[in-house]
CSV table of C-alpha atoms in Angstrom, one decimal:
chain,number,residue,atom,x,y,z
A,154,UNK,CA,2.3,12.4,-12.5
A,155,UNK,CA,-0.7,14.6,-10.4
A,156,UNK,CA,0.4,16.3,-7.0
A,157,UNK,CA,0.0,14.5,-3.6
A,158,UNK,CA,-2.9,16.9,-2.6
A,159,UNK,CA,-1.7,18.4,1.3
A,160,UNK,CA,-5.3,17.7,2.6
A,161,UNK,CA,-4.6,14.3,2.1
A,162,UNK,CA,-4.4,12.6,6.0
A,163,UNK,CA,-2.3,9.8,4.9
A,164,UNK,CA,0.1,12.3,3.4
A,165,UNK,CA,3.0,11.5,4.7
A,166,UNK,CA,2.7,8.1,4.1
A,167,UNK,CA,2.3,9.0,0.6
A,168,UNK,CA,5.4,10.9,0.4
A,169,UNK,CA,7.2,7.8,1.7
A,170,UNK,CA,5.7,6.1,-1.3
A,171,UNK,CA,6.9,8.6,-3.3
A,172,UNK,CA,10.2,7.9,-2.7
A,173,UNK,CA,9.6,4.4,-3.6
A,174,UNK,CA,8.2,5.2,-7.1
A,175,UNK,CA,11.2,6.8,-7.6
A,176,UNK,CA,13.7,4.4,-6.8
A,177,UNK,CA,12.0,2.1,-8.9
A,178,UNK,CA,12.0,4.6,-11.7
A,179,UNK,CA,15.3,4.6,-11.1
A,180,UNK,CA,15.7,1.1,-11.0
A,181,UNK,CA,16.9,0.4,-7.9
A,182,UNK,CA,12.8,-1.4,-7.0
A,183,UNK,CA,10.8,-4.5,-8.4
A,184,UNK,CA,8.1,-4.1,-8.6
A,185,UNK,CA,7.5,-6.0,-6.0
A,186,UNK,CA,9.3,-4.2,-3.8
A,187,UNK,CA,6.0,-1.4,-4.6
A,188,UNK,CA,3.8,-4.2,-3.2
A,189,UNK,CA,6.0,-5.1,0.0
A,190,UNK,CA,6.4,-1.3,0.4
A,191,UNK,CA,2.4,-1.1,1.2
A,192,UNK,CA,2.4,-4.2,3.0
A,193,UNK,CA,4.9,-2.3,5.5
A,194,UNK,CA,3.0,0.7,5.3
A,195,UNK,CA,-0.4,-1.6,6.7
A,196,UNK,CA,1.3,-3.1,9.6
A,197,UNK,CA,3.4,0.4,10.2
A,198,UNK,CA,0.2,2.1,10.7
A,199,UNK,CA,-0.9,-0.8,12.9
A,200,UNK,CA,2.0,-0.2,15.5
A,201,UNK,CA,1.1,3.2,15.6
A,202,UNK,CA,3.8,4.8,13.3
A,203,UNK,CA,6.5,5.2,16.2
A,204,UNK,CA,9.0,2.7,17.3
A,205,UNK,CA,7.6,1.2,20.2
A,206,UNK,CA,9.1,-0.1,23.7
A,207,UNK,CA,10.2,-3.8,22.4
A,208,UNK,CA,12.0,-2.0,19.4
A,209,UNK,CA,13.7,-0.1,21.4
A,210,UNK,CA,15.0,-3.1,23.2
A,211,UNK,CA,15.6,-5.2,20.3
A,212,UNK,CA,17.8,-2.3,18.5
A,213,UNK,CA,19.6,-2.4,21.5
A,214,UNK,CA,20.4,-6.5,21.6
A,215,UNK,CA,20.9,-6.2,17.7
A,216,UNK,CA,23.9,-3.7,18.6
A,217,UNK,CA,25.5,-5.8,20.9
A,218,UNK,CA,24.6,-8.7,19.1
A,219,UNK,CA,26.8,-6.4,15.7
A,220,UNK,CA,29.3,-5.6,17.3
A,221,UNK,CA,30.2,-9.2,19.6
A,222,UNK,CA,30.6,-10.4,15.7
A,223,UNK,CA,34.1,-11.0,13.7
A,224,UNK,CA,32.2,-10.8,10.6
A,225,UNK,CA,28.9,-8.8,10.2
A,226,UNK,CA,27.3,-8.0,6.7
A,227,UNK,CA,24.4,-6.0,6.1
A,228,UNK,CA,22.1,-7.3,3.0
A,229,UNK,CA,20.9,-5.0,0.9
A,230,UNK,CA,17.8,-5.3,-1.3
A,231,UNK,CA,16.4,-2.9,-3.8
A,232,UNK,CA,13.9,-1.4,-1.2
A,233,UNK,CA,16.3,-0.6,1.2
A,234,UNK,CA,18.5,1.0,-1.2
A,235,UNK,CA,16.0,3.1,-2.3
A,236,UNK,CA,14.9,4.1,1.0
A,237,UNK,CA,17.6,4.4,2.9
A,238,UNK,CA,21.5,3.9,1.1
A,239,UNK,CA,23.1,6.5,2.9
A,240,UNK,CA,22.2,5.3,6.8
A,241,UNK,CA,23.0,1.6,5.7
A,242,UNK,CA,26.3,3.2,5.0
A,243,UNK,CA,26.8,4.7,8.0
A,244,UNK,CA,25.6,1.5,10.3
A,245,UNK,CA,28.2,-0.7,8.3
A,246,UNK,CA,31.1,1.7,9.1
A,247,UNK,CA,30.3,2.2,12.5
A,248,UNK,CA,30.3,-1.5,12.8
A,249,UNK,CA,33.0,-2.5,10.2
A,250,UNK,CA,29.9,-4.6,8.6
A,251,UNK,CA,30.5,-5.4,5.2
A,252,UNK,CA,27.9,-4.8,2.6
A,253,UNK,CA,26.1,-7.4,-0.1
A,254,UNK,CA,23.2,-6.9,-2.2
A,255,UNK,CA,20.6,-9.7,-2.4
A,256,UNK,CA,18.3,-9.9,-4.3
A,257,UNK,CA,15.2,-11.8,-4.4
A,258,UNK,CA,13.9,-11.0,-8.0
A,259,UNK,CA,17.3,-11.8,-9.7
A,260,UNK,CA,18.4,-8.8,-12.2
A,261,UNK,CA,22.0,-7.6,-12.6
A,262,UNK,CA,20.7,-4.0,-14.5
A,263,UNK,CA,18.9,-3.2,-10.7
A,264,UNK,CA,22.1,-4.6,-9.0
A,265,UNK,CA,24.4,-2.1,-10.4
A,266,UNK,CA,21.9,0.6,-9.9
A,267,UNK,CA,21.9,-0.7,-6.2
A,268,UNK,CA,25.8,-0.4,-6.1
A,269,UNK,CA,26.1,2.5,-7.7
A,270,UNK,CA,23.8,4.6,-5.7
A,271,UNK,CA,25.4,2.6,-2.3
A,272,UNK,CA,29.0,3.8,-3.1
A,273,UNK,CA,27.7,7.3,-4.3
A,274,UNK,CA,26.5,7.3,-1.2
A,275,UNK,CA,30.0,6.2,0.6
A,276,UNK,CA,30.1,1.9,0.3
A,277,UNK,CA,33.7,1.8,-0.7
A,278,UNK,CA,32.6,-1.8,-1.3
A,279,UNK,CA,29.9,-3.9,-2.1
A,280,UNK,CA,29.5,-7.6,-1.9
A,281,UNK,CA,27.9,-9.8,-3.8
A,282,UNK,CA,28.5,-8.7,-7.8
A,283,UNK,CA,31.3,-11.1,-8.8
A,284,UNK,CA,30.0,-14.3,-10.5
A,285,UNK,CA,33.6,-15.7,-9.5
A,286,UNK,CA,32.7,-15.6,-5.5
A,287,UNK,CA,29.3,-16.4,-5.9
A,288,UNK,CA,28.1,-19.3,-4.0
A,289,UNK,CA,24.9,-20.6,-2.7
A,290,UNK,CA,23.0,-21.3,0.6
A,291,UNK,CA,21.3,-24.1,0.2
A,292,UNK,CA,17.6,-24.0,1.6
A,293,UNK,CA,16.2,-21.4,-0.4
A,294,UNK,CA,14.7,-21.8,-3.7
A,295,UNK,CA,14.6,-17.5,-4.8
A,296,UNK,CA,17.8,-15.5,-5.7
A,297,UNK,CA,18.8,-14.7,-2.7
A,298,UNK,CA,19.9,-18.7,-2.6
A,299,UNK,CA,23.3,-16.8,-4.2
A,300,UNK,CA,25.7,-14.9,-1.7
A,301,UNK,CA,29.5,-13.7,-1.7
A,302,UNK,CA,31.9,-16.1,-0.2
A,303,UNK,CA,33.6,-13.3,1.6
A,304,UNK,CA,30.2,-11.5,2.7
A,305,UNK,CA,27.3,-13.3,3.8
A,306,UNK,CA,28.7,-17.0,3.0
A,307,UNK,CA,31.1,-16.5,5.6
A,308,UNK,CA,29.2,-14.0,8.1
A,309,UNK,CA,28.4,-15.3,11.6
A,310,UNK,CA,25.7,-12.6,11.9
A,311,UNK,CA,23.7,-10.9,8.9
A,312,UNK,CA,21.7,-8.3,9.2
A,313,UNK,CA,18.7,-8.2,7.0
A,314,UNK,CA,16.7,-5.6,6.8
A,315,UNK,CA,12.9,-6.1,4.5
A,316,UNK,CA,13.3,-9.8,4.6
A,317,UNK,CA,11.6,-13.1,3.5
A,318,UNK,CA,11.3,-15.9,5.7
A,319,UNK,CA,13.0,-18.9,3.3
A,320,UNK,CA,16.0,-17.0,3.4
A,321,UNK,CA,16.2,-16.2,7.0
A,322,UNK,CA,15.9,-19.9,8.2
A,323,UNK,CA,18.0,-20.9,5.2
A,324,UNK,CA,20.4,-18.3,6.8
A,325,UNK,CA,20.4,-20.3,10.7
A,326,UNK,CA,20.7,-23.1,9.0
A,327,UNK,CA,24.0,-22.2,7.7
A,328,UNK,CA,24.2,-21.3,11.8
A,329,UNK,CA,24.4,-17.3,11.1
A,330,UNK,CA,22.5,-15.1,13.8
A,331,UNK,CA,20.2,-13.2,11.7
A,332,UNK,CA,18.9,-10.2,12.8
A,333,UNK,CA,15.8,-8.5,10.5
A,334,UNK,CA,13.4,-5.5,10.4
A,335,UNK,CA,10.4,-6.6,10.0
A,336,UNK,CA,7.3,-4.6,10.8
A,337,UNK,CA,4.8,-7.8,11.3
A,338,UNK,CA,6.1,-9.8,14.3
A,339,UNK,CA,4.0,-13.0,12.8
A,340,UNK,CA,5.7,-13.3,9.6
A,341,UNK,CA,8.1,-16.0,9.3
A,342,UNK,CA,11.3,-14.1,9.3
A,343,UNK,CA,10.3,-12.1,12.4
A,344,UNK,CA,10.2,-15.2,14.1
A,345,UNK,CA,12.6,-16.9,13.4
A,346,UNK,CA,15.3,-14.0,13.1
A,347,UNK,CA,17.2,-14.7,16.2
A,348,UNK,CA,16.7,-10.9,16.8
A,349,UNK,CA,14.0,-9.5,15.2
A,350,UNK,CA,13.5,-5.5,15.2
A,351,UNK,CA,9.3,-4.8,14.3
A,352,UNK,CA,10.1,-1.2,13.3
A,353,UNK,CA,9.5,1.2,9.8
A,354,UNK,CA,13.4,0.9,9.4
A,355,UNK,CA,13.6,4.2,8.0
A,356,UNK,CA,12.5,5.0,11.0
A,357,UNK,CA,14.9,3.1,13.5
A,358,UNK,CA,18.5,2.7,11.3
A,359,UNK,CA,19.8,5.6,12.5
A,360,UNK,CA,19.0,4.8,16.3
A,361,UNK,CA,20.8,1.1,15.9
A,362,UNK,CA,24.1,2.8,14.7
A,363,UNK,CA,24.1,5.3,17.7
A,364,UNK,CA,22.9,2.1,20.0
A,365,UNK,CA,26.0,1.0,18.1
A,366,UNK,CA,28.2,3.5,19.1
A,367,UNK,CA,26.8,4.5,22.5
A,368,UNK,CA,27.9,0.2,23.3
A,369,UNK,CA,30.8,0.2,21.6
A,370,UNK,CA,33.3,0.7,24.8
A,371,UNK,CA,31.4,-2.4,26.7
A,372,UNK,CA,33.5,-5.2,27.0
A,373,UNK,CA,32.6,-8.1,25.4
A,374,UNK,CA,31.1,-9.4,29.0
A,375,UNK,CA,28.9,-6.8,29.1
A,376,UNK,CA,27.5,-7.3,25.4
A,377,UNK,CA,27.2,-10.7,25.8
A,378,UNK,CA,24.9,-10.8,29.2
A,379,UNK,CA,22.3,-8.1,26.7
A,380,UNK,CA,22.5,-10.3,24.1
A,381,UNK,CA,21.8,-13.5,26.2
A,382,UNK,CA,19.2,-12.3,28.6
A,383,UNK,CA,16.9,-11.2,25.6
A,384,UNK,CA,13.5,-13.4,24.1
A,385,UNK,CA,13.2,-13.0,21.0
A,386,UNK,CA,9.9,-14.4,21.1
A,387,UNK,CA,8.6,-12.9,24.4
A,388,UNK,CA,9.9,-9.4,23.1
A,389,UNK,CA,7.5,-10.4,19.5
A,390,UNK,CA,4.7,-11.6,21.8
A,391,UNK,CA,4.8,-7.8,23.5
A,392,UNK,CA,4.8,-6.7,19.8
A,393,UNK,CA,1.7,-8.5,18.6
A,394,UNK,CA,0.0,-7.1,22.5
A,395,UNK,CA,1.4,-3.4,21.2
A,396,UNK,CA,-0.8,-3.9,18.1
A,397,UNK,CA,-3.7,-5.4,19.6
A,398,UNK,CA,-3.8,-2.3,22.3
A,399,UNK,CA,-3.9,0.1,19.5
A,400,UNK,CA,-6.2,-1.4,18.1
A,401,UNK,CA,-8.3,-1.4,20.6
A,402,UNK,CA,-7.5,2.8,21.0
A,403,UNK,CA,-7.9,3.8,17.3
A,404,UNK,CA,-11.5,2.0,17.2
A,405,UNK,CA,-12.2,4.0,20.4
A,406,UNK,CA,-11.3,7.1,18.6
A,407,UNK,CA,-13.1,6.0,15.1
B,287,UNK,CA,11.0,-11.7,-14.0
B,288,UNK,CA,11.9,-14.8,-11.8
B,289,UNK,CA,9.3,-17.5,-11.1
B,290,UNK,CA,7.4,-17.8,-8.2
B,291,UNK,CA,9.2,-20.9,-5.9
B,292,UNK,CA,6.2,-23.0,-4.9
B,293,UNK,CA,8.3,-24.0,-1.7
B,294,UNK,CA,7.2,-20.4,-0.9
B,295,UNK,CA,4.3,-20.2,1.9
B,296,UNK,CA,2.7,-17.3,0.6
B,297,UNK,CA,2.5,-18.5,-2.9
B,298,UNK,CA,-0.6,-17.9,-3.2
B,299,UNK,CA,-0.6,-13.9,-2.4
B,300,UNK,CA,2.4,-14.0,-4.6
B,301,UNK,CA,-0.2,-14.9,-7.7
B,302,UNK,CA,-2.1,-12.3,-6.8
B,303,UNK,CA,0.9,-9.9,-6.8
B,304,UNK,CA,1.6,-11.1,-9.9
B,305,UNK,CA,-1.5,-10.4,-11.4
B,306,UNK,CA,-1.6,-7.0,-10.2
B,307,UNK,CA,2.0,-6.3,-11.7
B,308,UNK,CA,1.0,-7.8,-15.1
B,309,UNK,CA,-2.3,-5.2,-14.6
B,310,UNK,CA,0.4,-2.8,-14.4
B,311,UNK,CA,2.4,-3.8,-17.3
B,312,UNK,CA,-0.9,-3.5,-19.5
B,313,UNK,CA,-1.3,0.1,-18.3
B,314,UNK,CA,-4.3,-0.7,-15.9
B,315,UNK,CA,-2.7,-0.5,-12.4
B,316,UNK,CA,-0.4,2.7,-11.2
B,317,UNK,CA,3.2,2.1,-9.4
B,318,UNK,CA,1.0,3.7,-5.8
B,319,UNK,CA,-2.0,1.0,-6.5
B,320,UNK,CA,0.8,-1.9,-6.5
B,321,UNK,CA,1.4,0.2,-3.0
B,322,UNK,CA,-2.3,0.1,-2.3
B,323,UNK,CA,-2.4,-3.3,-2.9
B,324,UNK,CA,0.1,-4.3,-0.8
B,325,UNK,CA,-1.7,-2.7,2.2
B,326,UNK,CA,-4.3,-4.6,1.1
B,327,UNK,CA,-2.1,-7.7,1.6
B,328,UNK,CA,-1.4,-6.9,5.2
B,329,UNK,CA,-5.0,-6.4,6.7
B,330,UNK,CA,-5.9,-9.1,4.1
B,331,UNK,CA,-3.4,-11.6,6.5
B,332,UNK,CA,-4.9,-10.2,9.5
B,333,UNK,CA,-8.4,-10.6,9.0
B,334,UNK,CA,-7.6,-14.8,8.0
B,335,UNK,CA,-7.5,-14.4,4.1
B,336,UNK,CA,-11.0,-15.6,4.2
B,337,UNK,CA,-14.3,-13.6,4.1
B,338,UNK,CA,-15.5,-13.8,7.9
B,339,UNK,CA,-19.3,-13.7,9.6
B,340,UNK,CA,-19.1,-9.2,9.6
B,341,UNK,CA,-18.2,-8.9,6.0
B,342,UNK,CA,-21.1,-11.2,4.9
B,343,UNK,CA,-23.7,-9.6,6.7
B,344,UNK,CA,-22.2,-5.9,5.2
B,345,UNK,CA,-22.8,-8.2,1.7
B,346,UNK,CA,-26.2,-9.1,2.4
B,347,UNK,CA,-27.3,-5.4,3.4
B,348,UNK,CA,-25.1,-4.3,0.8
B,349,UNK,CA,-27.0,-6.1,-1.5
B,350,UNK,CA,-30.5,-4.6,-0.3
B,351,UNK,CA,-29.3,-1.2,-0.6
B,352,UNK,CA,-28.1,-2.1,-4.6
B,353,UNK,CA,-31.6,-3.3,-5.1
B,354,UNK,CA,-33.6,0.1,-3.6
B,355,UNK,CA,-31.4,2.5,-5.2
B,356,UNK,CA,-32.6,4.2,-8.3
B,357,UNK,CA,-29.3,4.6,-10.1
B,358,UNK,CA,-26.9,2.5,-8.4
B,359,UNK,CA,-23.2,3.4,-10.1
B,360,UNK,CA,-20.2,1.2,-9.3
B,361,UNK,CA,-17.3,3.5,-9.6
B,362,UNK,CA,-14.3,1.7,-11.0
B,363,UNK,CA,-10.4,2.1,-10.8
B,364,UNK,CA,-7.6,0.5,-12.1
B,365,UNK,CA,-6.8,-2.0,-9.1
B,366,UNK,CA,-10.1,-3.6,-9.5
B,367,UNK,CA,-10.5,-3.4,-13.9
B,368,UNK,CA,-6.8,-5.0,-13.2
B,369,UNK,CA,-8.4,-7.7,-10.6
B,370,UNK,CA,-11.8,-8.6,-11.1
B,371,UNK,CA,-13.1,-6.9,-14.6
B,372,UNK,CA,-15.8,-9.9,-15.6
B,373,UNK,CA,-16.9,-10.2,-11.5
B,374,UNK,CA,-17.6,-6.3,-12.0
B,375,UNK,CA,-19.7,-6.7,-15.1
B,376,UNK,CA,-21.1,-9.1,-14.1
B,377,UNK,CA,-22.7,-7.2,-10.3
B,378,UNK,CA,-24.0,-4.3,-13.0
B,379,UNK,CA,-25.8,-6.2,-15.3
B,380,UNK,CA,-27.7,-8.3,-12.1
B,381,UNK,CA,-28.4,-5.1,-10.9
B,382,UNK,CA,-28.2,-2.9,-13.4
B,383,UNK,CA,-26.3,-0.3,-12.1
B,384,UNK,CA,-23.9,1.5,-14.7
B,385,UNK,CA,-20.0,1.3,-14.5
B,386,UNK,CA,-17.9,4.8,-14.6
B,387,UNK,CA,-14.3,5.2,-14.5
B,388,UNK,CA,-12.8,7.2,-11.4
B,389,UNK,CA,-9.2,7.4,-10.8
B,390,UNK,CA,-7.0,9.0,-7.8
B,391,UNK,CA,-3.9,9.8,-10.4
B,392,UNK,CA,-5.8,11.1,-13.6
B,393,UNK,CA,-4.2,9.6,-16.3
B,394,UNK,CA,-6.1,9.3,-19.6
B,395,UNK,CA,-4.4,6.3,-21.5
B,396,UNK,CA,-4.5,4.5,-18.0
B,397,UNK,CA,-8.3,5.1,-18.2
B,398,UNK,CA,-8.5,3.7,-21.8
B,399,UNK,CA,-7.0,0.9,-21.4
B,400,UNK,CA,-9.8,0.6,-17.9
B,401,UNK,CA,-12.7,1.0,-20.5
B,402,UNK,CA,-11.2,-1.8,-22.9
B,403,UNK,CA,-11.2,-4.4,-20.3
B,404,UNK,CA,-14.2,-3.7,-18.9
B,405,UNK,CA,-15.4,-3.7,-22.7
B,406,UNK,CA,-13.3,-7.2,-23.3
B,407,UNK,CA,-15.4,-8.2,-20.4
B,408,UNK,CA,-19.0,-7.9,-21.3
B,409,UNK,CA,-19.3,-4.0,-19.9
B,410,UNK,CA,-21.9,-2.1,-22.9
B,411,UNK,CA,-21.0,1.3,-21.7
B,412,UNK,CA,-18.3,3.1,-19.1
B,413,UNK,CA,-19.0,6.3,-18.3
B,414,UNK,CA,-16.6,9.0,-16.7
B,415,UNK,CA,-14.6,9.3,-20.0
B,416,UNK,CA,-16.3,12.1,-22.1
B,417,UNK,CA,-15.4,15.3,-21.2
B,418,UNK,CA,-18.5,16.9,-22.0
B,419,UNK,CA,-20.4,15.5,-19.4
B,420,UNK,CA,-17.6,15.6,-17.0
B,421,UNK,CA,-18.4,17.6,-13.4
B,422,UNK,CA,-16.8,18.6,-10.5
B,423,UNK,CA,-17.8,17.1,-7.0
B,424,UNK,CA,-16.9,19.7,-4.3
B,425,UNK,CA,-14.6,18.3,-1.4
B,426,UNK,CA,-12.1,16.1,-3.2
B,427,UNK,CA,-8.5,17.7,-4.0
B,428,UNK,CA,-7.6,14.5,-6.1
B,429,UNK,CA,-8.2,13.7,-9.9
B,430,UNK,CA,-11.1,11.8,-8.1
B,431,UNK,CA,-13.4,14.9,-7.6
B,432,UNK,CA,-14.1,15.1,-11.7
B,433,UNK,CA,-17.7,12.5,-11.9
B,434,UNK,CA,-19.6,12.2,-15.1
B,435,UNK,CA,-23.4,13.9,-14.7
B,436,UNK,CA,-24.8,10.9,-16.0
B,437,UNK,CA,-23.2,8.8,-13.4
B,438,UNK,CA,-22.0,8.8,-9.9
B,439,UNK,CA,-23.3,12.7,-10.3
B,440,UNK,CA,-26.8,11.6,-10.4
B,441,UNK,CA,-26.5,8.1,-8.8
B,442,UNK,CA,-28.3,8.2,-5.4
B,443,UNK,CA,-26.0,4.6,-4.3
B,444,UNK,CA,-22.5,4.4,-5.6
B,445,UNK,CA,-20.2,1.5,-5.0
B,446,UNK,CA,-16.7,1.9,-4.2
B,447,UNK,CA,-14.4,-1.1,-4.1
B,448,UNK,CA,-11.0,0.5,-3.2
B,449,UNK,CA,-11.3,3.7,-1.9
B,450,UNK,CA,-9.5,7.0,-0.5
B,451,UNK,CA,-11.0,8.1,2.5
B,452,UNK,CA,-11.6,12.1,1.3
B,453,UNK,CA,-14.2,11.0,-1.8
B,454,UNK,CA,-16.2,8.8,0.3
B,455,UNK,CA,-16.5,11.3,2.9
B,456,UNK,CA,-17.5,14.0,0.1
B,457,UNK,CA,-19.9,11.3,-1.9
B,458,UNK,CA,-21.5,11.7,1.5
B,459,UNK,CA,-21.8,15.0,1.7
B,460,UNK,CA,-23.6,15.3,-1.7
B,461,UNK,CA,-26.3,13.2,-0.6
B,462,UNK,CA,-25.3,9.6,-2.0
B,463,UNK,CA,-25.0,6.3,-0.2
B,464,UNK,CA,-21.7,4.7,-0.2
B,465,UNK,CA,-20.8,1.1,-0.4
B,466,UNK,CA,-16.8,-0.7,0.1
B,467,UNK,CA,-14.8,-2.9,0.0
B,468,UNK,CA,-12.1,-1.8,2.3
B,469,UNK,CA,-9.7,-4.2,4.3
B,470,UNK,CA,-8.9,-2.1,6.7
B,471,UNK,CA,-11.8,-1.8,9.2
B,472,UNK,CA,-10.2,1.6,10.8
B,473,UNK,CA,-9.6,3.8,7.3
B,474,UNK,CA,-11.8,6.8,7.1
B,475,UNK,CA,-13.5,5.3,4.2
B,476,UNK,CA,-14.5,2.3,6.3
B,477,UNK,CA,-15.5,4.1,8.7
B,478,UNK,CA,-17.6,7.2,6.8
B,479,UNK,CA,-19.6,4.9,4.1
B,480,UNK,CA,-22.7,3.7,4.6
B,481,UNK,CA,-21.9,0.2,4.8
B,482,UNK,CA,-18.5,-1.3,4.5
B,483,UNK,CA,-17.6,-5.0,3.5
B,484,UNK,CA,-13.9,-5.6,5.0
B,485,UNK,CA,-12.7,-8.3,2.8
B,486,UNK,CA,-10.3,-8.9,-0.1
B,487,UNK,CA,-13.3,-7.8,-3.4
B,488,UNK,CA,-11.4,-10.5,-5.1
B,489,UNK,CA,-13.2,-13.2,-2.8
B,490,UNK,CA,-16.3,-11.4,-1.7
B,491,UNK,CA,-17.5,-10.0,-4.9
B,492,UNK,CA,-19.2,-12.9,-6.6
B,493,UNK,CA,-20.9,-13.0,-3.3
B,494,UNK,CA,-22.7,-9.5,-3.7
B,495,UNK,CA,-23.8,-9.9,-7.2
B,496,UNK,CA,-25.0,-14.0,-5.4
B,497,UNK,CA,-27.0,-11.5,-2.6
B,498,UNK,CA,-28.0,-9.6,-5.5
B,499,UNK,CA,-29.8,-12.0,-7.1
B,500,UNK,CA,-30.9,-13.9,-4.1
B,501,UNK,CA,-32.7,-11.0,-2.7
B,502,UNK,CA,-34.0,-9.6,-6.3
B,503,UNK,CA,-37.5,-11.2,-6.1
B,504,UNK,CA,-37.7,-9.3,-2.2
B,505,UNK,CA,-39.7,-6.8,-1.8
B,506,UNK,CA,-39.1,-3.3,-0.9
B,507,UNK,CA,-40.4,-3.0,2.6
B,508,UNK,CA,-37.6,-6.5,3.3
B,509,UNK,CA,-35.0,-5.1,1.9
B,510,UNK,CA,-35.7,-1.7,3.8
B,511,UNK,CA,-35.9,-3.5,6.9
B,512,UNK,CA,-32.3,-5.4,5.6
B,513,UNK,CA,-31.1,-1.9,5.7
B,514,UNK,CA,-32.2,-0.2,8.9
B,515,UNK,CA,-31.2,-2.7,10.8
B,516,UNK,CA,-27.8,-2.9,10.1
B,517,UNK,CA,-25.7,-0.6,12.3
B,518,UNK,CA,-22.0,0.0,9.9
B,519,UNK,CA,-20.0,1.2,13.3
B,520,UNK,CA,-21.1,-2.0,15.2
B,521,UNK,CA,-20.4,-4.2,12.5
B,522,UNK,CA,-16.7,-3.0,12.2
B,523,UNK,CA,-16.3,-2.9,15.7
B,524,UNK,CA,-16.8,-6.4,15.1
B,525,UNK,CA,-14.3,-6.5,12.9
B,526,UNK,CA,-11.9,-5.0,15.0
B,527,UNK,CA,-12.2,-7.8,17.6
B,528,UNK,CA,-12.0,-10.6,14.6
B,529,UNK,CA,-8.9,-9.0,13.8
B,530,UNK,CA,-8.0,-9.0,17.8
B,531,UNK,CA,-9.1,-12.7,17.6
B,532,UNK,CA,-7.0,-13.7,14.8
B,533,UNK,CA,-3.6,-11.9,16.1
B,534,UNK,CA,-4.1,-13.8,19.7
B,535,UNK,CA,-4.7,-16.9,17.9
B,536,UNK,CA,-1.8,-16.4,15.1
B,537,UNK,CA,0.2,-15.2,18.0
B,538,UNK,CA,-0.4,-19.0,19.7
B,539,UNK,CA,0.8,-21.0,16.8
B,540,UNK,CA,3.7,-18.7,16.0
């Protein structure tokens, strides 16, 4: 493969792209996952490639929600495993969350590669791999309907970075509270989740872990207030305004 | 690979994605090309997945410009070969344009696969493959600097669907008139080209061919007037407004 020319103004974005491509070579990422990353790149470009005010608020609320959970689970797919395995494990350890592998495109080999990289990055247990514990979450057509009896099936709060819309709705219908990272504030996932962090997960996952640490000494009442005061729809609407302002700003520079 | 569930609201987009993935399997598309397609998907979503007014105007002007050219060349990369080889050949035949393969990530095998699919779809000649005719276009770091002496190097008008920014600038500096399809109206390619069609190339390439056919009986003066009356920057600015309106509309529905 050719080197990325340093003079290329999208060099940084191309470097992250190469990371995904490397994850693809290692068998972590599906081909479709490369396309999904591309969509993310475009929306990240539109939000200005920075963690905005609305995202920061959502992160704080998400932290409070995770701390309030009895049985929080972080759902991991190939892209997230390729991009930030260490950070996912860190978040899980900070919050006592379980980690479960859950894929849109079912593939046992890929699942094994994902478990391996998570364990190499310090995960003690990764759910979603034991066929005897496999149960079906209704309302999903893709392989994502298969969940772990002791993981997502039992969870009250599910963190789903890089999600697809039909599962979010199914998780909500199953009574779960859903926290998601989604760069498109208009997507079904974004609109259906309880708490949507419109940001590049690679940029803000550590911020979520930090917020969890910072809020960990607060009492339940304080945490509940943070969650109750939050209006996800309104926050998403603010995010759409941020994008519109960015478009205006960029079109002036252009 | 799993089947795409028909119930998925992004099913159509996923089908196109599968087409790209198939092109990847056939060795036409680079891994990075899958990501580029993803970025396109996001911008297409934002323009409402339809050919808007500004795009239609740019298509008409592009047609006039191609008809005015002495030596028009269509530059083809892996993605465009995977998505619409037949349509590219049709446009070339309608307008007497040459076709040249030009890749960002140099790869002889991939080049051969692209030439093959173009020939299978009726192309009589595909430039950009003969090493003795290879010359360098200055100002480009990627493999895209290599162009054909009888093709892009000689051309007065170059049609570059799915382009990267540094080449557009280099082509402009070399005195070429550049027509591009780019779904991001803010990109360097979009902003640097003479005529930018902000649309999904798979949706509007046939429209460009039809416009070329329709305008082919017009005299030079009429065609020149169409080109001279066009303001690319203004058209792009209208396009950005279309996106902003779409965001407003979609956020109301959400």
